[in-house]
Amino acid sequence: MEGVVYLGKLFGTDGVRGVANKELTPDLAFRLGQAGAYVLSKEHPHPRIVIGKDTRISGDMLEAALIAGICSVGADVLRVGVLPTPGIAYLTRTLEASAGVVISASHNPVQDNGIKFFFCTGYKLPDAVEEEIEDLVRSHEKPWATPIGGEVGRVIEVQDAERRYMDFLKRTVGSLAGIKVVYDGSNGAAFRVGPQVLQELGVEVIPLSVTPDGVNINAGCGSTHTEVLQQAVVEHKADLGLANDGDADRLIAVDEEGKVVDGDFIMVICALALKAKGQLAENSIVVTVMSNLGLHIALKEAGVKVYETQVGDRYVMEELLKTGAKLGGEQSGHIIFLDHNTTGDGLLTALQLLAVLKEQGKPISKLAAQMQRLPQVLINVQVKDKKKAMENPYVFQKVEEVKRFLGDRGRVLVRPSGTESLVRVMVEGQDHEQLMGLAQSVVDIIKREEL
């Protein structure tokens, strides 16, 4: 392993990701385990690190390598098995662990996987700490001790991990009896806890995609593929549908008519409900630049202040901590209720949304109608080099041209994906057909410059 060279930046916007066993190898996982345990546990004489994962087949392989790395520097592992990312964040802080690690690539396809670290507080790592871990991995230095005998780390199974997390979720709401839900678990980390916590709160649950086999995670299901859920909600005459992604840190809903209710609508519904009860902290929420202009209009009319950040839940979190707001998130359904958890939590969000439905006695379509979505076109462009595409002068020129054309009647946003080799082109305005043409004109330049 001494001769291994790691190319490119390891940590992206959501930990270390790559194709499992090709880019994210067991060697790299072992080294990340050693370096991460050392950096995150400097102040702990005998550190304990929580490890959990989603259902993808490569999780076992990477978990074994991570555990070996962590134990080899004298840290103990608290293994929680398959559990949603926010559940691992919750257990990291409530078990008073030194740190937490999640093995998941969230909504990405099965061949991908990722390794993400949490501080002992349950918050994601600051950039500086990630950089320290990355520097150690790249340098092949070994500043840590290599204990022997009884000082080697051991693995401790946390038998009640699911129960602890579900009990936490249940404490955030009252009874939800009388609501009928189609639940899509994306064959991912919430395949057991999702339906179970809903049922324990009195919800009638029709489960979808809760039979993971290691390779069907996110495959035509979950928050990024809602077609089957939309159909099922109508067929079963359910009150709504709920879809998590592979690691259950996102939620997308479907109304009783089969229409998608994305993160923007969910944030508006929850923000206005909290404001009506005088419980919206700082009378404000935090969203990203990808949120629809309709959200801004709806909340401004209601007297709610909206803070805007660049895309990425870490930036939403930074703004929440800076402003004192407690609710924030992304159109993708990654929503943070900071009064309850330290990261986006798809099941927590589902329960808060259901609680609003129960309290107000209105169908979700009527609650969603509090926001009118402006037409928005989003096209993902596969590229070889995201940085090169973003810095291309011809792309910049075309984007500026579209901005001038739209004026104050809309906006254009071009940004690189944080986790994939994609550039995302978003155009928003009044006329969908016109927006399609404008977005395509930007896409065409990006593709031309790729040749």
Short mmCIF file of C-alpha atoms in Angstrom, two decimals:
data_model
loop_
_atom_site.label_atom_id
_atom_site.label_comp_id
_atom_site.label_asym_id
_atom_site.label_seq_id
_atom_site.Cartn_x
_atom_site.Cartn_y
_atom_site.Cartn_z
CA MET A 1 0.00 0.00 0.00
CA GLU A 2 2.98 2.30 0.43
CA GLY A 3 3.19 2.80 -3.32
CA VAL A 4 -0.46 3.79 -3.80
CA VAL A 5 -0.97 7.31 -5.16
CA TYR A 6 -4.36 8.98 -4.69
CA LEU A 7 -5.18 11.30 -7.57
CA GLY A 8 -7.47 14.31 -7.28
CA LYS A 9 -9.10 15.72 -4.18
CA LEU A 10 -10.39 12.99 -1.88
CA PHE A 11 -13.08 14.87 0.06
CA GLY A 12 -15.93 16.37 -1.94
CA THR A 13 -18.99 18.19 -0.65
CA ASP A 14 -20.21 15.03 1.07
CA GLY A 15 -17.19 13.01 2.14
CA VAL A 16 -15.06 10.71 -0.03
CA ARG A 17 -16.94 9.13 -2.93
CA GLY A 18 -16.12 6.99 -5.93
CA VAL A 19 -16.74 3.71 -7.69
CA ALA A 20 -16.33 1.04 -5.01
CA ASN A 21 -13.30 -1.26 -5.45
CA LYS A 22 -11.98 0.95 -8.26
CA GLU A 23 -11.64 4.50 -6.90
CA LEU A 24 -12.85 3.90 -3.36
CA THR A 25 -10.76 0.81 -2.61
CA PRO A 26 -10.33 -1.20 0.59
CA ASP A 27 -6.77 0.18 0.80
CA LEU A 28 -8.09 3.74 0.74
CA ALA A 29 -10.81 2.86 3.27
CA PHE A 30 -8.20 1.31 5.60
CA ARG A 31 -6.02 4.42 5.35
CA LEU A 32 -9.00 6.73 5.91
CA GLY A 33 -9.87 4.67 8.98
CA GLN A 34 -6.40 5.11 10.42
CA ALA A 35 -6.06 8.81 9.57
CA GLY A 36 -9.63 9.65 10.53
CA ALA A 37 -9.43 7.88 13.89
CA TYR A 38 -6.12 9.61 14.64
CA VAL A 39 -7.25 13.14 13.71
CA LEU A 40 -10.73 12.91 15.21
CA SER A 41 -9.62 11.24 18.43
CA LYS A 42 -6.55 13.21 19.49
CA GLU A 43 -8.20 14.29 22.71
CA HIS A 44 -9.52 10.84 23.62
CA PRO A 45 -7.16 8.36 25.34
CA HIS A 46 -9.24 5.40 24.13
CA PRO A 47 -11.57 6.63 21.37
CA ARG A 48 -14.82 4.99 20.23
CA ILE A 49 -16.09 5.52 16.67
CA VAL A 50 -19.60 4.71 15.44
CA ILE A 51 -19.76 3.01 12.01
CA GLY A 52 -22.92 2.48 9.97
CA LYS A 53 -23.78 1.88 6.34
CA ASP A 54 -26.51 1.63 3.73
CA THR A 55 -27.54 -1.55 1.90
CA ARG A 56 -25.23 -1.52 -1.13
CA ILE A 57 -23.17 -4.65 -1.69
CA SER A 58 -19.79 -2.92 -1.34
CA GLY A 59 -20.65 -1.72 2.16
CA ASP A 60 -19.43 -4.91 3.85
CA MET A 61 -16.07 -4.74 2.06
CA LEU A 62 -15.45 -1.09 2.91
CA GLU A 63 -16.75 -1.51 6.46
CA ALA A 64 -14.24 -4.33 7.07
CA ALA A 65 -11.37 -2.19 5.79
CA LEU A 66 -12.43 0.86 7.79
CA ILE A 67 -12.80 -1.17 10.96
CA ALA A 68 -9.36 -2.68 10.47
CA GLY A 69 -7.84 0.78 10.03
CA ILE A 70 -9.60 2.22 13.06
CA CYS A 71 -8.81 -0.72 15.35
CA SER A 72 -5.17 -0.74 14.22
CA VAL A 73 -4.60 2.65 15.85
CA GLY A 74 -6.23 1.58 19.12
CA ALA A 75 -9.74 2.96 18.64
CA ASP A 76 -12.87 0.92 19.33
CA VAL A 77 -15.67 0.61 16.79
CA LEU A 78 -19.34 0.84 17.73
CA ARG A 79 -20.92 -1.01 14.80
CA VAL A 80 -24.58 -0.13 14.18
CA GLY A 81 -25.03 -1.94 10.85
CA VAL A 82 -27.50 -0.69 8.26
CA LEU A 83 -28.96 2.61 9.45
CA PRO A 84 -29.87 5.98 7.88
CA THR A 85 -27.11 8.59 7.83
CA PRO A 86 -29.01 10.88 10.26
CA GLY A 87 -29.43 7.94 12.62
CA ILE A 88 -25.66 7.50 12.70
CA ALA A 89 -25.22 11.23 13.39
CA TYR A 90 -27.75 10.96 16.23
CA LEU A 91 -26.05 7.90 17.76
CA THR A 92 -22.60 9.47 17.45
CA ARG A 93 -23.58 12.24 19.84
CA THR A 94 -25.96 10.33 22.12
CA LEU A 95 -23.58 7.40 22.61
CA GLU A 96 -20.91 10.00 23.39
CA ALA A 97 -18.63 8.55 20.73
CA SER A 98 -15.43 10.30 19.61
CA ALA A 99 -16.67 10.36 16.00
CA GLY A 100 -19.00 8.67 13.52
CA VAL A 101 -18.51 7.24 10.05
CA VAL A 102 -21.14 6.55 7.38
CA ILE A 103 -20.49 4.23 4.45
CA SER A 104 -22.93 5.38 1.77
CA ALA A 105 -23.20 7.13 -1.57
CA SER A 106 -26.67 8.44 -0.76
CA HIS A 107 -28.77 8.68 -3.95
CA ASN A 108 -25.98 7.51 -6.29
CA PRO A 109 -26.18 4.17 -8.15
CA VAL A 110 -25.03 0.90 -6.58
CA GLN A 111 -21.52 0.86 -8.06
CA ASP A 112 -20.67 4.04 -6.13
CA ASN A 113 -19.99 4.26 -2.44
CA GLY A 114 -18.71 6.85 -0.01
CA ILE A 115 -17.17 7.44 3.40
CA LYS A 116 -18.36 10.39 5.45
CA PHE A 117 -17.23 11.44 8.92
CA PHE A 118 -19.13 13.09 11.76
CA PHE A 119 -17.67 14.90 14.74
CA CYS A 120 -18.57 13.74 18.24
CA THR A 121 -21.27 16.45 18.15
CA GLY A 122 -23.01 14.80 15.20
CA TYR A 123 -22.10 17.62 12.81
CA LYS A 124 -20.17 17.04 9.59
CA LEU A 125 -16.47 17.80 9.63
CA PRO A 126 -15.19 21.33 8.92
CA ASP A 127 -13.04 21.71 5.80
CA ALA A 128 -9.87 22.10 7.88
CA VAL A 129 -10.30 18.74 9.59
CA GLU A 130 -11.06 16.99 6.28
CA GLU A 131 -7.90 18.53 4.85
CA GLU A 132 -5.84 17.24 7.78
CA ILE A 133 -7.16 13.71 7.23
CA GLU A 134 -6.57 13.97 3.49
CA ASP A 135 -3.01 15.21 3.97
CA LEU A 136 -2.20 12.20 6.15
CA VAL A 137 -3.71 9.78 3.63
CA ARG A 138 -1.69 11.31 0.80
CA SER A 139 1.58 11.67 2.68
CA HIS A 140 1.69 8.06 3.94
CA GLU A 141 3.03 9.38 7.24
CA LYS A 142 2.10 7.36 10.32
CA PRO A 143 2.11 9.73 13.30
CA TRP A 144 -0.13 7.40 15.28
CA ALA A 145 0.94 4.62 17.60
CA THR A 146 0.52 1.01 16.51
CA PRO A 147 -0.68 -0.73 19.67
CA ILE A 148 -0.35 -4.43 20.38
CA GLY A 149 -1.96 -6.93 22.73
CA GLY A 150 -4.87 -5.61 24.70
CA GLU A 151 -4.41 -2.08 23.35
CA VAL A 152 -5.64 -2.94 19.85
CA GLY A 153 -9.15 -1.63 19.19
CA ARG A 154 -12.15 -3.92 19.39
CA VAL A 155 -15.56 -4.03 17.68
CA ILE A 156 -18.65 -3.56 19.86
CA GLU A 157 -22.03 -4.36 18.32
CA VAL A 158 -24.74 -1.81 19.14
CA GLN A 159 -27.70 -4.18 19.25
CA ASP A 160 -30.39 -1.56 19.83
CA ALA A 161 -29.24 1.03 17.28
CA GLU A 162 -32.48 0.96 15.26
CA ARG A 163 -34.61 1.14 18.39
CA ARG A 164 -32.69 4.13 19.75
CA TYR A 165 -33.08 6.03 16.48
CA MET A 166 -36.79 5.20 16.08
CA ASP A 167 -37.56 6.23 19.65
CA PHE A 168 -35.82 9.55 19.01
CA LEU A 169 -37.92 10.12 15.88
CA LYS A 170 -41.14 9.26 17.66
CA ARG A 171 -40.45 11.78 20.42
CA THR A 172 -40.59 14.64 17.89
CA VAL A 173 -44.31 14.22 17.09
CA GLY A 174 -47.57 12.96 18.55
CA SER A 175 -49.88 10.29 17.19
CA LEU A 176 -50.31 10.27 13.41
CA ALA A 177 -53.22 7.86 13.38
CA GLY A 178 -55.70 8.27 10.55
CA ILE A 179 -53.15 8.99 7.80
CA LYS A 180 -52.63 6.55 4.93
CA VAL A 181 -49.16 6.63 3.35
CA VAL A 182 -47.35 4.84 0.54
CA TYR A 183 -43.73 4.68 1.71
CA ASP A 184 -40.79 4.16 -0.70
CA GLY A 185 -37.60 3.13 1.12
CA SER A 186 -35.42 3.13 -2.02
CA ASN A 187 -34.21 -0.35 -1.01
CA GLY A 188 -31.81 1.58 1.16
CA ALA A 189 -30.83 2.30 4.74
CA ALA A 190 -34.36 3.04 5.99
CA PHE A 191 -35.97 -0.12 4.57
CA ARG A 192 -36.78 -1.38 8.08
CA VAL A 193 -36.95 1.70 10.30
CA GLY A 194 -38.99 3.76 7.82
CA PRO A 195 -42.14 1.63 7.69
CA GLN A 196 -41.79 0.59 11.32
CA VAL A 197 -41.60 4.07 12.85
CA LEU A 198 -44.58 5.20 10.76
CA GLN A 199 -46.63 2.18 11.85
CA GLU A 200 -45.73 2.68 15.51
CA LEU A 201 -47.12 6.24 15.24
CA GLY A 202 -50.42 4.95 13.91
CA VAL A 203 -49.89 5.53 10.20
CA GLU A 204 -51.38 3.04 7.72
CA VAL A 205 -48.36 2.15 5.59
CA ILE A 206 -48.20 0.63 2.12
CA PRO A 207 -44.48 -0.18 1.66
CA LEU A 208 -42.54 0.03 -1.60
CA SER A 209 -38.88 -0.78 -2.30
CA VAL A 210 -38.11 -2.16 1.16
CA THR A 211 -36.50 -5.44 0.03
CA PRO A 212 -32.82 -4.61 -0.55
CA ASP A 213 -30.63 -7.26 -2.17
CA GLY A 214 -27.37 -5.31 -2.22
CA VAL A 215 -27.70 -4.12 -5.80
CA ASN A 216 -31.21 -2.62 -6.09
CA ILE A 217 -30.58 0.47 -3.93
CA ASN A 218 -31.95 3.59 -5.70
CA ALA A 219 -32.75 1.46 -8.78
CA GLY A 220 -35.89 2.99 -10.28
CA CYS A 221 -37.15 3.93 -6.82
CA GLY A 222 -36.70 6.39 -3.98
CA SER A 223 -36.57 10.17 -3.96
CA THR A 224 -34.90 10.43 -7.38
CA HIS A 225 -37.32 8.03 -9.16
CA THR A 226 -40.84 8.70 -7.91
CA GLU A 227 -42.86 7.37 -10.88
CA VAL A 228 -43.91 4.09 -9.23
CA LEU A 229 -44.72 5.88 -5.97
CA GLN A 230 -46.88 8.44 -7.78
CA GLN A 231 -48.89 5.69 -9.42
CA ALA A 232 -49.22 3.73 -6.17
CA VAL A 233 -50.55 6.72 -4.22
CA VAL A 234 -53.39 7.15 -6.70
CA GLU A 235 -54.13 3.41 -6.94
CA HIS A 236 -54.28 2.96 -3.17
CA LYS A 237 -56.16 6.23 -2.62
CA ALA A 238 -53.51 7.19 -0.06
CA ASP A 239 -53.28 10.59 1.58
CA LEU A 240 -49.73 10.99 0.29
CA GLY A 241 -46.54 9.23 -0.68
CA LEU A 242 -43.15 9.53 1.00
CA ALA A 243 -39.82 8.65 -0.63
CA ASN A 244 -36.39 8.52 0.96
CA ASP A 245 -33.09 8.11 -0.88
CA GLY A 246 -30.49 5.39 -0.30
CA ASP A 247 -29.20 6.75 3.02
CA ALA A 248 -32.51 8.38 4.01
CA ASP A 249 -31.23 11.90 4.53
CA ARG A 250 -33.69 13.17 1.89
CA LEU A 251 -37.46 13.20 1.55
CA ILE A 252 -39.62 13.81 -1.48
CA ALA A 253 -43.41 13.63 -1.08
CA VAL A 254 -46.24 12.91 -3.49
CA ASP A 255 -49.71 14.42 -3.00
CA GLU A 256 -52.98 12.51 -3.11
CA GLU A 257 -53.31 13.28 -6.84
CA GLY A 258 -49.90 11.77 -7.62
CA LYS A 259 -48.04 15.07 -8.03
CA VAL A 260 -44.51 15.47 -6.69
CA VAL A 261 -44.07 17.71 -3.64
CA ASP A 262 -40.35 18.49 -3.54
CA GLY A 263 -38.16 19.95 -0.82
CA ASP A 264 -39.14 23.54 -1.60
CA PHE A 265 -42.83 22.79 -1.03
CA ILE A 266 -42.07 20.79 2.10
CA MET A 267 -40.02 23.67 3.54
CA VAL A 268 -42.80 26.17 2.79
CA ILE A 269 -45.43 23.90 4.38
CA CYS A 270 -43.36 23.35 7.53
CA ALA A 271 -42.10 26.95 7.79
CA LEU A 272 -45.58 28.45 7.55
CA ALA A 273 -46.96 25.92 10.05
CA LEU A 274 -44.19 26.73 12.52
CA LYS A 275 -44.68 30.46 12.00
CA ALA A 276 -48.40 30.17 12.67
CA LYS A 277 -47.56 28.61 16.04
CA GLY A 278 -44.85 31.16 16.80
CA GLN A 279 -42.19 28.44 16.62
CA LEU A 280 -40.18 29.46 13.55
CA ALA A 281 -36.79 30.41 15.00
CA GLU A 282 -35.65 33.91 13.96
CA ASN A 283 -38.71 33.95 11.68
CA SER A 284 -36.40 32.69 8.92
CA ILE A 285 -35.23 29.70 6.94
CA VAL A 286 -32.13 28.87 4.89
CA VAL A 287 -32.25 27.56 1.30
CA THR A 288 -29.79 27.18 -1.57
CA VAL A 289 -29.58 29.01 -4.87
CA MET A 290 -31.40 26.06 -6.48
CA SER A 291 -34.64 26.71 -4.61
CA ASN A 292 -37.49 27.89 -6.81
CA LEU A 293 -38.32 31.59 -6.91
CA GLY A 294 -41.82 30.58 -5.93
CA LEU A 295 -40.51 29.64 -2.48
CA HIS A 296 -39.00 33.10 -2.02
CA ILE A 297 -42.25 34.77 -3.09
CA ALA A 298 -44.47 32.64 -0.83
CA LEU A 299 -42.32 33.11 2.25
CA LYS A 300 -41.72 36.81 1.65
CA GLU A 301 -45.48 37.37 1.44
CA ALA A 302 -45.85 35.55 4.77
CA GLY A 303 -43.17 37.72 6.39
CA VAL A 304 -40.54 34.98 6.60
CA LYS A 305 -36.92 35.92 5.92
CA VAL A 306 -35.08 33.63 3.49
CA TYR A 307 -31.29 33.25 3.62
CA GLU A 308 -29.66 31.81 0.48
CA THR A 309 -26.44 29.78 0.22
CA GLN A 310 -24.52 27.86 -2.40
CA VAL A 311 -25.62 24.27 -3.05
CA GLY A 312 -24.66 21.74 -0.40
CA ASP A 313 -26.14 20.84 2.97
CA ARG A 314 -22.89 21.82 4.73
CA TYR A 315 -23.42 25.41 3.54
CA VAL A 316 -27.04 25.34 4.67
CA MET A 317 -25.85 24.16 8.07
CA GLU A 318 -23.20 26.90 8.28
CA GLU A 319 -25.85 29.54 7.58
CA LEU A 320 -28.25 28.04 10.12
CA LEU A 321 -25.60 28.23 12.81
CA LYS A 322 -24.64 31.74 11.76
CA THR A 323 -28.16 33.20 11.65
CA GLY A 324 -29.84 31.27 14.46
CA ALA A 325 -32.46 29.84 12.09
CA LYS A 326 -33.46 26.24 12.79
CA LEU A 327 -35.04 25.16 9.49
CA GLY A 328 -33.26 24.92 6.17
CA GLY A 329 -32.61 22.69 3.22
CA GLU A 330 -32.59 21.97 -0.46
CA GLN A 331 -35.10 21.40 -3.23
CA SER A 332 -33.75 17.84 -3.44
CA GLY A 333 -35.45 17.08 -0.11
CA HIS A 334 -32.38 17.32 2.11
CA ILE A 335 -33.98 19.27 4.96
CA ILE A 336 -32.51 20.11 8.37
CA PHE A 337 -34.64 20.58 11.48
CA LEU A 338 -31.85 21.80 13.71
CA ASP A 339 -34.01 21.70 16.83
CA HIS A 340 -34.04 17.92 16.45
CA ASN A 341 -30.99 16.65 14.54
CA THR A 342 -27.60 17.82 13.32
CA THR A 343 -28.00 16.83 9.68
CA GLY A 344 -30.67 16.38 7.04
CA ASP A 345 -33.05 13.62 8.07
CA GLY A 346 -35.57 12.18 5.62
CA LEU A 347 -37.62 10.28 8.21
CA LEU A 348 -37.65 13.20 10.64
CA THR A 349 -38.82 15.45 7.80
CA ALA A 350 -41.54 12.95 6.91
CA LEU A 351 -42.85 12.96 10.48
CA GLN A 352 -42.84 16.77 10.69
CA LEU A 353 -44.76 16.96 7.41
CA LEU A 354 -47.30 14.37 8.56
CA ALA A 355 -47.73 16.25 11.83
CA VAL A 356 -48.72 19.39 9.88
CA LEU A 357 -51.26 17.38 7.87
CA LYS A 358 -52.69 15.93 11.08
CA GLU A 359 -52.83 19.30 12.87
CA GLN A 360 -54.38 21.24 10.00
CA GLY A 361 -56.65 18.52 8.65
CA LYS A 362 -55.96 19.51 5.07
CA PRO A 363 -54.80 17.42 2.10
CA ILE A 364 -51.17 17.87 1.18
CA SER A 365 -52.16 19.30 -2.23
CA LYS A 366 -53.86 22.22 -0.47
CA LEU A 367 -50.89 22.80 1.81
CA ALA A 368 -48.51 22.69 -1.15
CA ALA A 369 -50.67 25.28 -2.95
CA GLN A 370 -49.34 27.87 -0.49
CA MET A 371 -46.40 28.05 -2.94
CA GLN A 372 -46.70 28.54 -6.70
CA ARG A 373 -43.76 27.05 -8.54
CA LEU A 374 -42.26 29.15 -11.32
CA PRO A 375 -41.27 27.14 -14.41
CA GLN A 376 -37.77 25.76 -13.94
CA VAL A 377 -35.62 23.73 -16.33
CA LEU A 378 -32.67 21.68 -15.07
CA ILE A 379 -30.36 19.81 -17.44
CA ASN A 380 -27.41 17.71 -16.26
CA VAL A 381 -24.44 17.60 -18.65
CA GLN A 382 -21.87 14.81 -18.39
CA VAL A 383 -18.37 16.31 -18.59
CA LYS A 384 -14.79 15.08 -18.36
CA ASP A 385 -13.54 18.00 -16.26
CA LYS A 386 -16.01 20.03 -14.17
CA LYS A 387 -13.49 22.74 -13.32
CA LYS A 388 -12.47 23.22 -16.94
CA ALA A 389 -16.11 23.42 -18.06
CA MET A 390 -16.94 25.99 -15.39
CA GLU A 391 -13.95 28.19 -16.30
CA ASN A 392 -14.49 28.06 -20.07
CA PRO A 393 -14.87 31.64 -21.40
CA TYR A 394 -17.39 30.63 -24.07
CA VAL A 395 -19.62 29.00 -21.46
CA PHE A 396 -19.34 32.12 -19.30
CA GLN A 397 -20.21 34.31 -22.28
CA LYS A 398 -23.34 32.28 -23.09
CA VAL A 399 -24.51 32.32 -19.46
CA GLU A 400 -24.12 36.11 -19.33
CA GLU A 401 -26.10 36.38 -22.56
CA VAL A 402 -28.97 34.35 -21.07
CA LYS A 403 -28.86 36.47 -17.89
CA ARG A 404 -29.20 39.68 -19.90
CA PHE A 405 -32.10 38.22 -21.87
CA LEU A 406 -34.01 37.15 -18.73
CA GLY A 407 -33.30 40.34 -16.78
CA ASP A 408 -35.43 40.43 -13.63
CA ARG A 409 -37.96 38.00 -15.14
CA GLY A 410 -35.89 34.93 -14.27
CA ARG A 411 -32.43 33.59 -13.60
CA VAL A 412 -29.82 31.14 -14.86
CA LEU A 413 -27.48 29.09 -12.71
CA VAL A 414 -24.66 26.83 -13.91
CA ARG A 415 -22.81 24.81 -11.28
CA PRO A 416 -20.77 21.61 -10.96
CA SER A 417 -22.19 18.60 -9.16
CA GLY A 418 -20.52 17.99 -5.82
CA THR A 419 -20.57 14.21 -6.20
CA GLU A 420 -20.67 13.34 -9.92
CA SER A 421 -18.91 14.34 -13.18
CA LEU A 422 -21.78 16.61 -14.12
CA VAL A 423 -22.42 20.30 -14.73
CA ARG A 424 -25.97 21.33 -13.87
CA VAL A 425 -27.68 24.02 -15.96
CA MET A 426 -30.77 25.57 -14.36
CA VAL A 427 -32.92 28.27 -15.96
CA GLU A 428 -36.00 29.74 -14.28
CA GLY A 429 -38.61 32.18 -15.55
CA GLN A 430 -42.14 32.57 -16.87
CA ASP A 431 -42.30 30.47 -20.06
CA HIS A 432 -41.27 26.80 -19.94
CA GLU A 433 -40.74 26.39 -23.69
CA GLN A 434 -38.55 29.48 -23.80
CA LEU A 435 -36.58 28.26 -20.77
CA MET A 436 -35.93 24.90 -22.47
CA GLY A 437 -34.41 26.71 -25.42
CA LEU A 438 -32.25 28.94 -23.23
CA ALA A 439 -31.02 26.02 -21.11
CA GLN A 440 -30.23 23.98 -24.21
CA SER A 441 -28.23 26.86 -25.68
CA VAL A 442 -25.95 26.73 -22.61
CA VAL A 443 -25.78 22.94 -22.71
CA ASP A 444 -24.79 23.02 -26.39
CA ILE A 445 -21.82 25.31 -25.65
CA ILE A 446 -20.67 23.07 -22.78
CA LYS A 447 -20.85 19.98 -25.01
CA ARG A 448 -19.11 21.75 -27.89
CA GLU A 449 -16.25 22.80 -25.66
CA GLU A 450 -15.90 19.24 -24.34
CA LEU A 451 -14.93 17.99 -27.81
#
